[in-house]
CSV table of C-alpha atoms in Angstrom, one decimal:
chain,number,residue,atom,x,y,z
A,21,ARG,CA,75.9,79.0,86.4
A,22,ASP,CA,74.9,80.9,83.3
A,23,LEU,CA,71.3,80.0,84.1
A,24,ILE,CA,71.6,81.7,87.4
A,25,VAL,CA,73.2,84.8,86.4
A,26,SER,CA,70.9,85.2,83.5
A,27,SER,CA,68.2,85.1,86.1
A,28,LEU,CA,69.3,88.2,87.7
A,29,ALA,CA,67.5,91.3,86.2
A,30,PRO,CA,65.9,89.4,83.1
A,31,GLN,CA,64.5,92.6,82.0
A,32,VAL,CA,68.3,93.9,81.1
A,33,HIS,CA,69.4,92.0,78.1
A,34,GLY,CA,73.1,91.3,77.8
A,35,MET,CA,75.5,92.4,80.5
A,36,HIS,CA,76.4,89.0,81.4
A,37,SER,CA,79.7,90.1,82.9
A,38,ALA,CA,78.0,92.7,85.1
A,39,LYS,CA,75.5,90.2,86.2
A,40,LEU,CA,78.2,87.7,87.0
A,41,ALA,CA,79.9,90.3,89.1
A,42,VAL,CA,76.9,91.0,90.9
A,43,MET,CA,76.2,87.7,91.8
A,44,LEU,CA,79.9,87.1,93.2
A,45,VAL,CA,79.3,90.3,95.4
A,46,LEU,CA,76.1,88.8,96.7
A,47,CYS,CA,77.9,85.1,97.3
A,48,GLY,CA,81.0,86.9,98.9
A,49,GLY,CA,84.3,85.6,99.8
A,50,VAL,CA,85.6,83.8,103.1
A,51,ALA,CA,86.6,86.2,105.8
A,52,ILE,CA,89.6,85.6,108.1
A,53,THR,CA,89.5,87.1,111.5
A,54,GLY,CA,91.6,86.6,114.5
A,55,GLY,CA,95.2,85.7,114.7
A,56,VAL,CA,97.2,84.9,111.5
A,57,GLY,CA,98.1,81.5,112.4
A,58,GLY,CA,94.8,80.1,113.5
A,59,GLY,CA,92.2,82.7,113.2
A,60,GLY,CA,88.6,81.9,112.7
A,61,HIS,CA,87.2,81.9,109.4
A,62,GLY,CA,83.6,82.8,108.2
A,63,ALA,CA,81.5,85.9,107.8
A,64,ARG,CA,81.1,85.9,111.7
A,65,GLY,CA,84.3,83.9,112.6
A,66,GLY,CA,86.5,85.2,115.4
A,67,GLU,CA,84.2,87.2,117.4
A,68,ASP,CA,83.9,87.4,121.1
A,69,ASP,CA,80.7,87.4,123.2
A,70,ARG,CA,80.7,91.2,123.4
A,71,GLY,CA,80.3,91.5,119.3
A,72,GLY,CA,83.8,92.6,118.9
A,73,THR,CA,86.7,90.9,117.0
A,74,LYS,CA,89.4,89.0,118.5
A,75,LYS,CA,92.7,91.0,118.2
A,76,GLY,CA,94.8,90.1,115.2
A,77,HIS,CA,95.1,90.2,111.5
A,78,SER,CA,91.9,90.0,109.7
A,79,VAL,CA,90.8,90.0,106.0
A,80,ARG,CA,87.5,90.9,105.0
A,81,GLY,CA,85.5,88.6,103.0
A,82,GLU,CA,82.8,91.0,101.5
A,83,CYS,CA,83.5,92.1,97.7
A,84,HIS,CA,82.8,95.6,96.6
A,85,LEU,CA,81.6,96.5,92.9
A,86,LEU,CA,81.7,99.8,90.8
A,87,LEU,CA,79.5,100.0,87.9
A,88,ALA,CA,81.0,103.2,85.6
A,89,GLY,CA,79.2,103.8,82.4
A,90,ASP,CA,76.8,106.0,80.4
A,91,PRO,CA,73.4,106.8,81.5
A,92,GLY,CA,70.3,104.5,80.6
A,93,THR,CA,72.6,101.1,80.6
A,94,GLY,CA,70.8,99.4,83.4
A,95,LYS,CA,73.1,100.0,86.1
A,96,SER,CA,70.5,101.1,88.8
A,97,GLN,CA,68.3,98.1,87.7
A,98,LEU,CA,71.0,95.6,88.3
A,99,MET,CA,71.6,97.2,91.9
A,100,ARG,CA,67.9,97.1,92.8
A,101,CYS,CA,67.7,93.5,91.7
A,102,ALA,CA,70.9,92.7,93.7
A,103,ALA,CA,69.3,94.2,96.8
A,104,LYS,CA,66.3,92.3,96.5
A,105,LEU,CA,68.4,89.0,96.5
A,106,SER,CA,70.2,89.9,99.9
A,107,ALA,CA,68.9,89.0,103.3
A,108,ARG,CA,69.7,92.7,104.3
A,109,SER,CA,70.1,95.6,102.0
A,110,ILE,CA,69.9,99.3,101.9
A,111,VAL,CA,69.5,101.4,98.7
A,112,THR,CA,70.5,104.9,98.4
A,113,ASN,CA,71.3,107.7,96.5
A,114,GLY,CA,74.6,109.6,96.1
A,115,ARG,CA,72.9,113.1,95.9
A,116,GLY,CA,71.0,112.7,99.0
A,117,SER,CA,73.8,111.0,100.9
A,118,THR,CA,76.1,112.6,103.4
A,119,SER,CA,78.8,111.0,105.7
A,120,ALA,CA,76.6,111.0,108.8
A,121,GLY,CA,73.7,109.4,106.7
A,122,LEU,CA,76.2,106.5,105.5
A,123,THR,CA,77.9,106.1,108.8
A,124,ALA,CA,76.4,107.4,112.1
A,125,THR,CA,75.0,110.5,113.6
A,126,ALA,CA,74.7,111.9,117.1
A,127,VAL,CA,71.2,113.1,118.2
A,128,VAL,CA,69.7,114.3,121.2
A,129,THR,CA,67.1,112.0,122.8
A,130,ARG,CA,64.1,114.0,124.1
A,131,GLY,CA,63.8,114.5,127.9
A,132,GLU,CA,60.9,113.6,130.1
A,133,LYS,CA,57.8,115.5,130.5
A,134,GLY,CA,57.9,117.7,133.7
A,135,THR,CA,55.0,119.5,135.6
A,136,GLY,CA,55.6,123.1,134.3
A,137,GLY,CA,52.1,123.1,132.8
A,138,PRO,CA,50.7,122.2,129.3
A,139,GLY,CA,52.9,122.1,126.5
A,140,LYS,CA,56.2,122.6,128.8
A,141,ARG,CA,59.0,120.1,129.1
A,142,LEU,CA,60.9,119.9,132.2
A,143,GLY,CA,62.6,117.2,134.0
A,144,LYS,CA,65.7,115.2,132.9
A,145,ARG,CA,67.6,116.7,130.0
A,146,GLY,CA,68.1,114.9,126.7
A,147,GLU,CA,71.2,112.8,126.3
A,148,TRP,CA,73.2,112.1,123.2
A,149,ALA,CA,72.9,109.0,121.3
A,150,LEU,CA,74.1,107.4,118.0
A,151,GLU,CA,71.7,106.6,115.2
A,152,ALA,CA,73.0,104.1,112.7
A,153,GLY,CA,73.7,105.0,109.1
A,154,ALA,CA,73.2,103.0,105.8
A,155,LEU,CA,76.3,101.0,106.1
A,156,VAL,CA,75.6,100.0,109.6
A,157,LEU,CA,72.0,99.1,109.0
A,158,ALA,CA,73.3,97.0,105.9
A,159,ASP,CA,75.7,95.1,108.2
A,160,GLY,CA,75.9,91.4,107.1
A,161,GLY,CA,74.0,92.7,103.6
A,162,VAL,CA,74.6,94.7,100.7
A,163,CYS,CA,74.3,98.5,100.5
A,164,CYS,CA,73.7,99.9,97.0
A,165,ILE,CA,74.9,103.5,96.3
A,166,ASP,CA,73.5,105.2,93.1
A,167,GLU,CA,74.9,108.2,91.5
A,168,PHE,CA,78.2,107.7,93.5
A,169,GLU,CA,79.8,110.8,91.5
A,170,THR,CA,77.3,113.1,93.0
A,171,MET,CA,78.6,112.7,96.5
A,172,ARG,CA,81.0,115.1,98.0
A,173,GLU,CA,84.6,113.8,98.2
A,174,SER,CA,84.5,114.5,102.1
A,175,ASP,CA,81.3,112.3,102.1
A,176,ARG,CA,83.1,109.5,100.0
A,177,ALA,CA,85.9,109.6,102.2
A,178,ALA,CA,84.0,108.4,105.4
A,179,ILE,CA,83.3,105.0,104.0
A,180,HIS,CA,87.2,104.2,103.5
A,181,GLU,CA,87.1,102.5,106.7
A,182,ALA,CA,84.0,100.6,106.5
A,183,MET,CA,85.1,99.1,102.7
A,184,GLU,CA,88.3,97.9,104.2
A,185,GLN,CA,88.4,97.3,107.9
A,186,GLN,CA,84.6,96.6,107.8
A,187,THR,CA,84.2,98.8,111.1
A,188,LEU,CA,83.2,102.5,111.7
A,189,SER,CA,85.2,104.4,114.4
A,190,ILE,CA,82.9,107.1,115.8
A,191,ALA,CA,83.9,109.9,118.0
A,192,LYS,CA,80.9,112.6,118.2
A,193,ALA,CA,79.4,114.4,121.2
A,194,GLY,CA,81.5,112.7,123.7
A,195,LEU,CA,80.7,109.2,122.2
A,196,VAL,CA,83.6,107.3,121.1
A,197,THR,CA,83.0,103.6,119.9
A,198,LYS,CA,83.7,101.5,117.0
A,199,LEU,CA,80.5,100.1,114.8
A,200,ARG,CA,80.6,96.9,112.8
A,201,ALA,CA,79.8,97.5,109.2
A,202,GLN,CA,80.5,94.2,107.3
A,203,THR,CA,78.7,95.2,104.2
A,204,ALA,CA,79.4,94.5,100.6
A,205,ILE,CA,79.0,97.7,98.6
A,206,ILE,CA,77.6,98.2,95.0
A,207,ALA,CA,78.1,101.5,93.7
A,208,SER,CA,77.4,103.0,90.3
A,209,THR,CA,78.8,106.3,88.5
A,210,ASN,CA,78.5,107.8,85.2
A,211,ILE,CA,81.7,108.2,83.3
A,212,LYS,CA,83.1,111.9,82.0
A,213,GLN,CA,81.6,112.8,78.8
A,214,GLN,CA,83.9,114.7,76.2
A,215,LYS,CA,83.0,118.2,75.1
A,216,PRO,CA,81.1,118.8,71.9
A,217,GLY,CA,83.3,118.9,69.0
A,218,ARG,CA,86.2,117.1,70.6
A,219,LYS,CA,87.6,114.0,70.1
A,220,GLU,CA,86.4,110.9,72.2
A,221,LEU,CA,88.4,110.8,75.3
A,222,PHE,CA,88.5,107.0,75.9
A,223,ASP,CA,88.2,104.5,72.8
A,224,PRO,CA,85.9,101.6,74.1
A,225,PHE,CA,87.3,99.3,71.6
A,226,THR,CA,91.0,99.7,72.9
A,227,THR,CA,90.5,100.9,76.4
A,228,GLY,CA,89.2,99.1,79.5
A,229,PHE,CA,88.8,101.1,82.6
A,230,ASP,CA,90.9,104.1,83.2
A,231,GLU,CA,91.1,106.1,86.4
A,232,SER,CA,90.6,109.3,84.7
A,233,MET,CA,87.2,108.2,83.6
A,234,VAL,CA,85.4,108.7,86.9
A,235,LYS,CA,85.8,111.6,89.4
A,236,ILE,CA,86.9,109.2,92.3
A,237,SER,CA,90.1,109.1,94.3
A,238,ALA,CA,92.7,106.6,93.8
A,239,PRO,CA,92.6,105.3,97.4
A,240,LEU,CA,88.9,104.8,97.0
A,241,LEU,CA,89.2,102.9,93.6
A,242,SER,CA,91.6,100.4,95.2
A,243,ARG,CA,89.0,99.1,97.6
A,244,PHE,CA,86.8,98.1,95.0
A,245,ASP,CA,87.3,94.6,93.8
A,246,LEU,CA,85.9,95.0,90.4
A,247,VAL,CA,85.4,98.0,88.5
A,248,LEU,CA,83.4,97.5,85.1
A,249,VAL,CA,82.8,100.0,82.3
A,250,VAL,CA,79.4,99.7,80.8
A,251,ARG,CA,79.3,101.7,77.6
A,252,ASP,CA,76.4,102.6,75.5
A,253,LEU,CA,77.5,102.0,71.9
A,254,SER,CA,75.8,102.5,68.8
A,255,ILE,CA,75.9,99.2,66.8
A,256,LYS,CA,73.1,98.3,64.4
A,257,GLU,CA,72.9,94.5,65.2
A,258,TRP,CA,72.8,95.1,68.9
A,259,ASP,CA,70.5,97.9,68.8
A,260,SER,CA,68.2,95.6,66.9
A,261,VAL,CA,68.6,92.8,69.7
A,262,ILE,CA,67.8,95.2,72.4
A,263,ALA,CA,64.8,96.9,70.6
A,264,ASP,CA,63.4,93.2,70.2
A,265,HIS,CA,64.1,92.4,73.7
A,266,VAL,CA,62.0,95.6,75.0
A,267,LEU,CA,59.2,95.2,72.6
A,268,ASP,CA,59.0,91.6,73.8
A,269,GLN,CA,58.4,92.5,77.3
A,270,HIS,CA,56.0,94.9,76.5
A,271,CYS,CA,54.0,92.7,74.3
A,272,GLY,CA,53.9,89.9,77.1
A,273,GLY,CA,56.7,87.9,75.7
A,274,GLY,CA,59.6,87.8,77.9
A,275,GLY,CA,62.3,86.3,75.9
A,276,GLY,CA,62.9,82.8,74.4
A,277,ASN,CA,64.0,81.3,77.5
A,278,ALA,CA,61.9,83.1,80.1
A,279,GLY,CA,60.4,80.0,81.4
A,280,ASP,CA,63.8,78.4,82.3
A,281,LEU,CA,64.9,81.5,84.6
A,282,TRP,CA,64.9,80.8,88.2
A,283,PRO,CA,62.2,83.0,90.3
A,284,GLN,CA,63.5,85.6,92.5
A,285,HIS,CA,62.6,83.6,95.8
A,286,LYS,CA,64.6,80.6,94.5
A,287,LEU,CA,67.6,82.8,93.9
A,288,LYS,CA,67.6,84.1,97.3
A,289,GLU,CA,67.3,80.9,98.9
A,290,TYR,CA,70.4,79.8,96.6
A,291,VAL,CA,72.6,82.7,97.7
A,292,ALA,CA,71.5,82.4,101.6
A,293,HIS,CA,72.6,78.6,101.2
A,294,VAL,CA,75.9,79.1,99.1
A,295,ARG,CA,77.2,81.8,101.7
A,296,THR,CA,77.3,79.2,104.4
A,297,LEU,CA,80.0,77.4,102.3
A,298,GLU,CA,83.8,78.0,103.3
A,299,PRO,CA,85.9,77.0,100.2
A,300,SER,CA,89.5,76.3,100.4
A,301,MET,CA,92.3,77.2,97.8
A,302,THR,CA,93.8,74.5,95.6
A,303,ASP,CA,97.5,74.9,94.5
A,304,GLN,CA,96.6,75.3,90.7
A,305,ALA,CA,94.1,78.1,91.7
A,306,GLU,CA,96.8,79.8,94.0
A,307,GLU,CA,99.4,79.8,91.2
A,308,ILE,CA,97.1,80.9,88.4
A,309,LEU,CA,96.1,84.2,90.8
A,310,LYS,CA,99.8,84.6,91.9
A,311,LEU,CA,101.1,84.5,88.3
A,312,TYR,CA,98.4,86.9,87.0
A,313,TYR,CA,99.0,89.5,89.8
A,314,GLN,CA,102.7,89.5,89.0
A,315,ARG,CA,102.1,90.1,85.2
A,316,GLN,CA,99.8,92.8,86.0
A,317,ARG,CA,102.3,94.5,88.4
A,318,GLN,CA,105.1,94.2,85.7
A,319,LEU,CA,102.6,95.8,83.3
A,320,ALA,CA,101.8,98.6,85.2
A,321,ALA,CA,105.5,99.3,86.1
A,322,GLN,CA,105.9,100.0,82.3
A,323,GLU,CA,103.5,102.9,82.4
A,324,PRO,CA,104.9,106.3,82.0
A,325,SER,CA,104.5,107.3,85.5
A,326,GLY,CA,106.5,104.2,86.5
A,327,ARG,CA,104.4,103.4,89.4
A,328,PRO,CA,101.5,100.9,90.1
A,329,SER,CA,97.8,102.4,89.6
A,330,ALA,CA,95.1,102.2,91.9
A,331,ARG,CA,93.9,99.1,90.2
A,332,THR,CA,97.2,97.0,90.9
A,333,THR,CA,98.2,97.2,94.4
A,334,LEU,CA,98.3,94.5,96.9
A,335,ARG,CA,94.4,94.6,97.3
A,336,MET,CA,94.0,93.4,93.7
A,337,LEU,CA,95.7,90.0,95.1
A,338,GLU,CA,93.2,90.0,97.8
A,339,SER,CA,90.5,90.8,95.5
A,340,LEU,CA,91.2,88.0,93.3
A,341,VAL,CA,91.2,85.5,96.4
A,342,ARG,CA,87.9,86.9,97.5
A,343,LEU,CA,86.1,86.4,94.1
A,344,SER,CA,87.4,83.1,93.5
A,345,GLN,CA,86.1,82.0,96.6
A,346,ALA,CA,82.8,83.6,95.7
A,347,HIS,CA,82.8,82.0,92.3
A,348,ALA,CA,83.5,78.7,94.2
A,349,ARG,CA,80.3,79.3,96.5
A,350,LEU,CA,78.5,80.4,93.2
A,351,MET,CA,79.0,76.8,91.9
A,352,ALA,CA,78.2,75.2,95.3
A,353,ARG,CA,82.1,73.9,95.9
A,354,ASP,CA,83.9,73.5,98.8
A,355,VAL,CA,87.3,74.0,97.0
A,356,VAL,CA,88.3,76.9,94.6
A,357,VAL,CA,89.6,74.9,91.5
A,358,ALA,CA,91.4,76.4,88.5
A,359,GLN,CA,88.0,77.1,86.7
A,360,ASP,CA,86.9,79.6,89.4
A,361,ALA,CA,90.2,81.3,89.2
A,362,VAL,CA,90.0,81.6,85.2
A,363,ALA,CA,86.6,83.0,85.4
A,364,VAL,CA,87.8,85.5,87.9
A,365,VAL,CA,90.8,86.6,86.0
A,366,SER,CA,88.4,87.1,83.1
A,367,LEU,CA,86.3,89.6,85.0
A,368,MET,CA,89.4,91.2,86.3
A,369,GLU,CA,90.5,91.8,82.9
A,370,ALA,CA,87.6,94.0,82.1
A,371,SER,CA,88.6,96.1,85.3
A,372,MET,CA,92.1,97.0,84.1
A,373,LYS,CA,93.1,99.7,81.6
A,374,THR,CA,94.9,97.3,79.3
A,375,SER,CA,94.3,93.7,78.9
A,376,LEU,CA,96.8,91.0,79.5
A,377,VAL,CA,95.3,88.0,78.1
A,378,LEU,CA,91.6,88.3,76.8
A,379,GLY,CA,91.8,91.7,74.9
A,380,VAL,CA,89.4,94.5,75.8
A,381,GLN,CA,85.9,93.1,76.5
A,382,ASN,CA,82.7,94.8,76.0
A,383,VAL,CA,80.7,94.4,79.2
A,384,THR,CA,77.5,95.8,77.7
A,385,GLN,CA,77.2,93.1,74.9
A,386,SER,CA,78.3,90.0,76.7
A,387,VAL,CA,76.1,87.1,76.8
A,388,ALA,CA,76.0,83.9,78.0
A,389,PRO,CA,77.9,81.5,75.9
A,390,ALA,CA,76.0,78.8,73.8
A,391,ASP,CA,78.5,76.0,74.8
A,392,PRO,CA,79.9,76.9,78.4
A,393,ASP,CA,82.2,74.1,78.6
A,394,ALA,CA,83.8,74.6,75.4
A,395,GLU,CA,84.1,78.4,76.0
A,396,ALA,CA,85.5,77.7,79.7
A,397,ALA,CA,88.2,75.4,78.2
A,398,LYS,CA,89.0,77.7,75.5
A,399,THR,CA,89.4,80.6,78.1
A,400,GLU,CA,91.6,78.5,80.4
A,401,GLY,CA,94.0,77.4,77.8
A,402,MET,CA,94.7,81.0,76.6
A,403,LEU,CA,95.3,82.3,80.1
A,404,LEU,CA,97.4,79.4,81.2
A,405,ARG,CA,99.7,79.5,78.0
A,406,ALA,CA,99.8,83.3,78.4
A,407,LEU,CA,101.0,82.7,82.1
A,408,GLY,CA,103.5,80.0,81.0
A,409,LEU,CA,101.6,77.2,82.9
A,410,GLY,CA,100.9,75.3,79.4
A,411,GLY,CA,97.3,74.3,79.8
A,412,ASP,CA,96.9,71.6,76.9
A,413,ASP,CA,96.1,68.9,79.3
A,414,ASP,CA,94.1,70.4,81.7
A,415,GLU,CA,90.4,69.8,82.0
A,416,VAL,CA,87.7,72.0,83.0
A,417,GLY,CA,84.6,71.3,84.9
A,418,GLY,CA,81.1,72.2,83.4
A,419,GLY,CA,80.0,76.0,83.8
């Protein structure tokens, strides 16, 4: 797994957690469509012959990721590498995107040429038609939105339905319809910068992700399965490692394990293969996700506001399930085991303001562990003990 994750954007050193999150978005979870009791599964399950979905409860399988951080930390490079690995992808910029460009716009088709002479156009009048936007064009793939904070709030609100219901309801120029937008969204945004001479707003060593870091509304934030903070911290040892990595690339080196990394076409074929799997949950994985969700809700209730934040709503539990299924797909498994749940909880910890188990994580300086099996066993033991499940006799598969 770590070799596959490291093969994503090898020009970006570190950021192992962010790369893992991107790979989970590309793999995706298992969608549930149709009735609650016996609905169809799969990204296209439960659809009728007319391209719609059967009536009933449905849960999306696509995962959404928000990368929030300082400028120059490699967020855009990760997004563009993810777009190259998806079967269908759209890359856009928030500054030049509008609600019509993301959803759909109504245009008038040109009328037929008449006989009124050269350059004149008579005959049938043009008719209104819909032109698909980025989210509709990326149906079944991924849509990458850079500089998400530069979009107007009204334009960002237009994608609420597409992110949760995976559809777009259009009512323009007498055209009333519903378009399918089963699209995974990867967005990047810059965090707020403190004014000169003032104290740092957020301590990167004690605070994970806080809602006040970004200029995004709470309803939109709750629709992102993961929100990772990428900070540009000045640490002498890390700066030296980054400088050596960049200079090796410019000098034709490419790093110590460049020959072991997977090529882009192989990664793309692997992602397409694992997306056909439909892993099912095990009892132990369900128990871990359930207890972690309950602990986060209790922790959020202790905040001064006395109410859960945008990151600890019921959507958080659905996100944990989707991401666990995506991790099982990444591991090419048909079932979601405890190891998948533990790996997802580790990522979710980086998306929360305060850590419940593992402490505040530095996403920028995260690297692949030298001994994945030992690290996975250690993390699982810490998490199971924190949740009151023991964990001394549990075994973890290889990472």
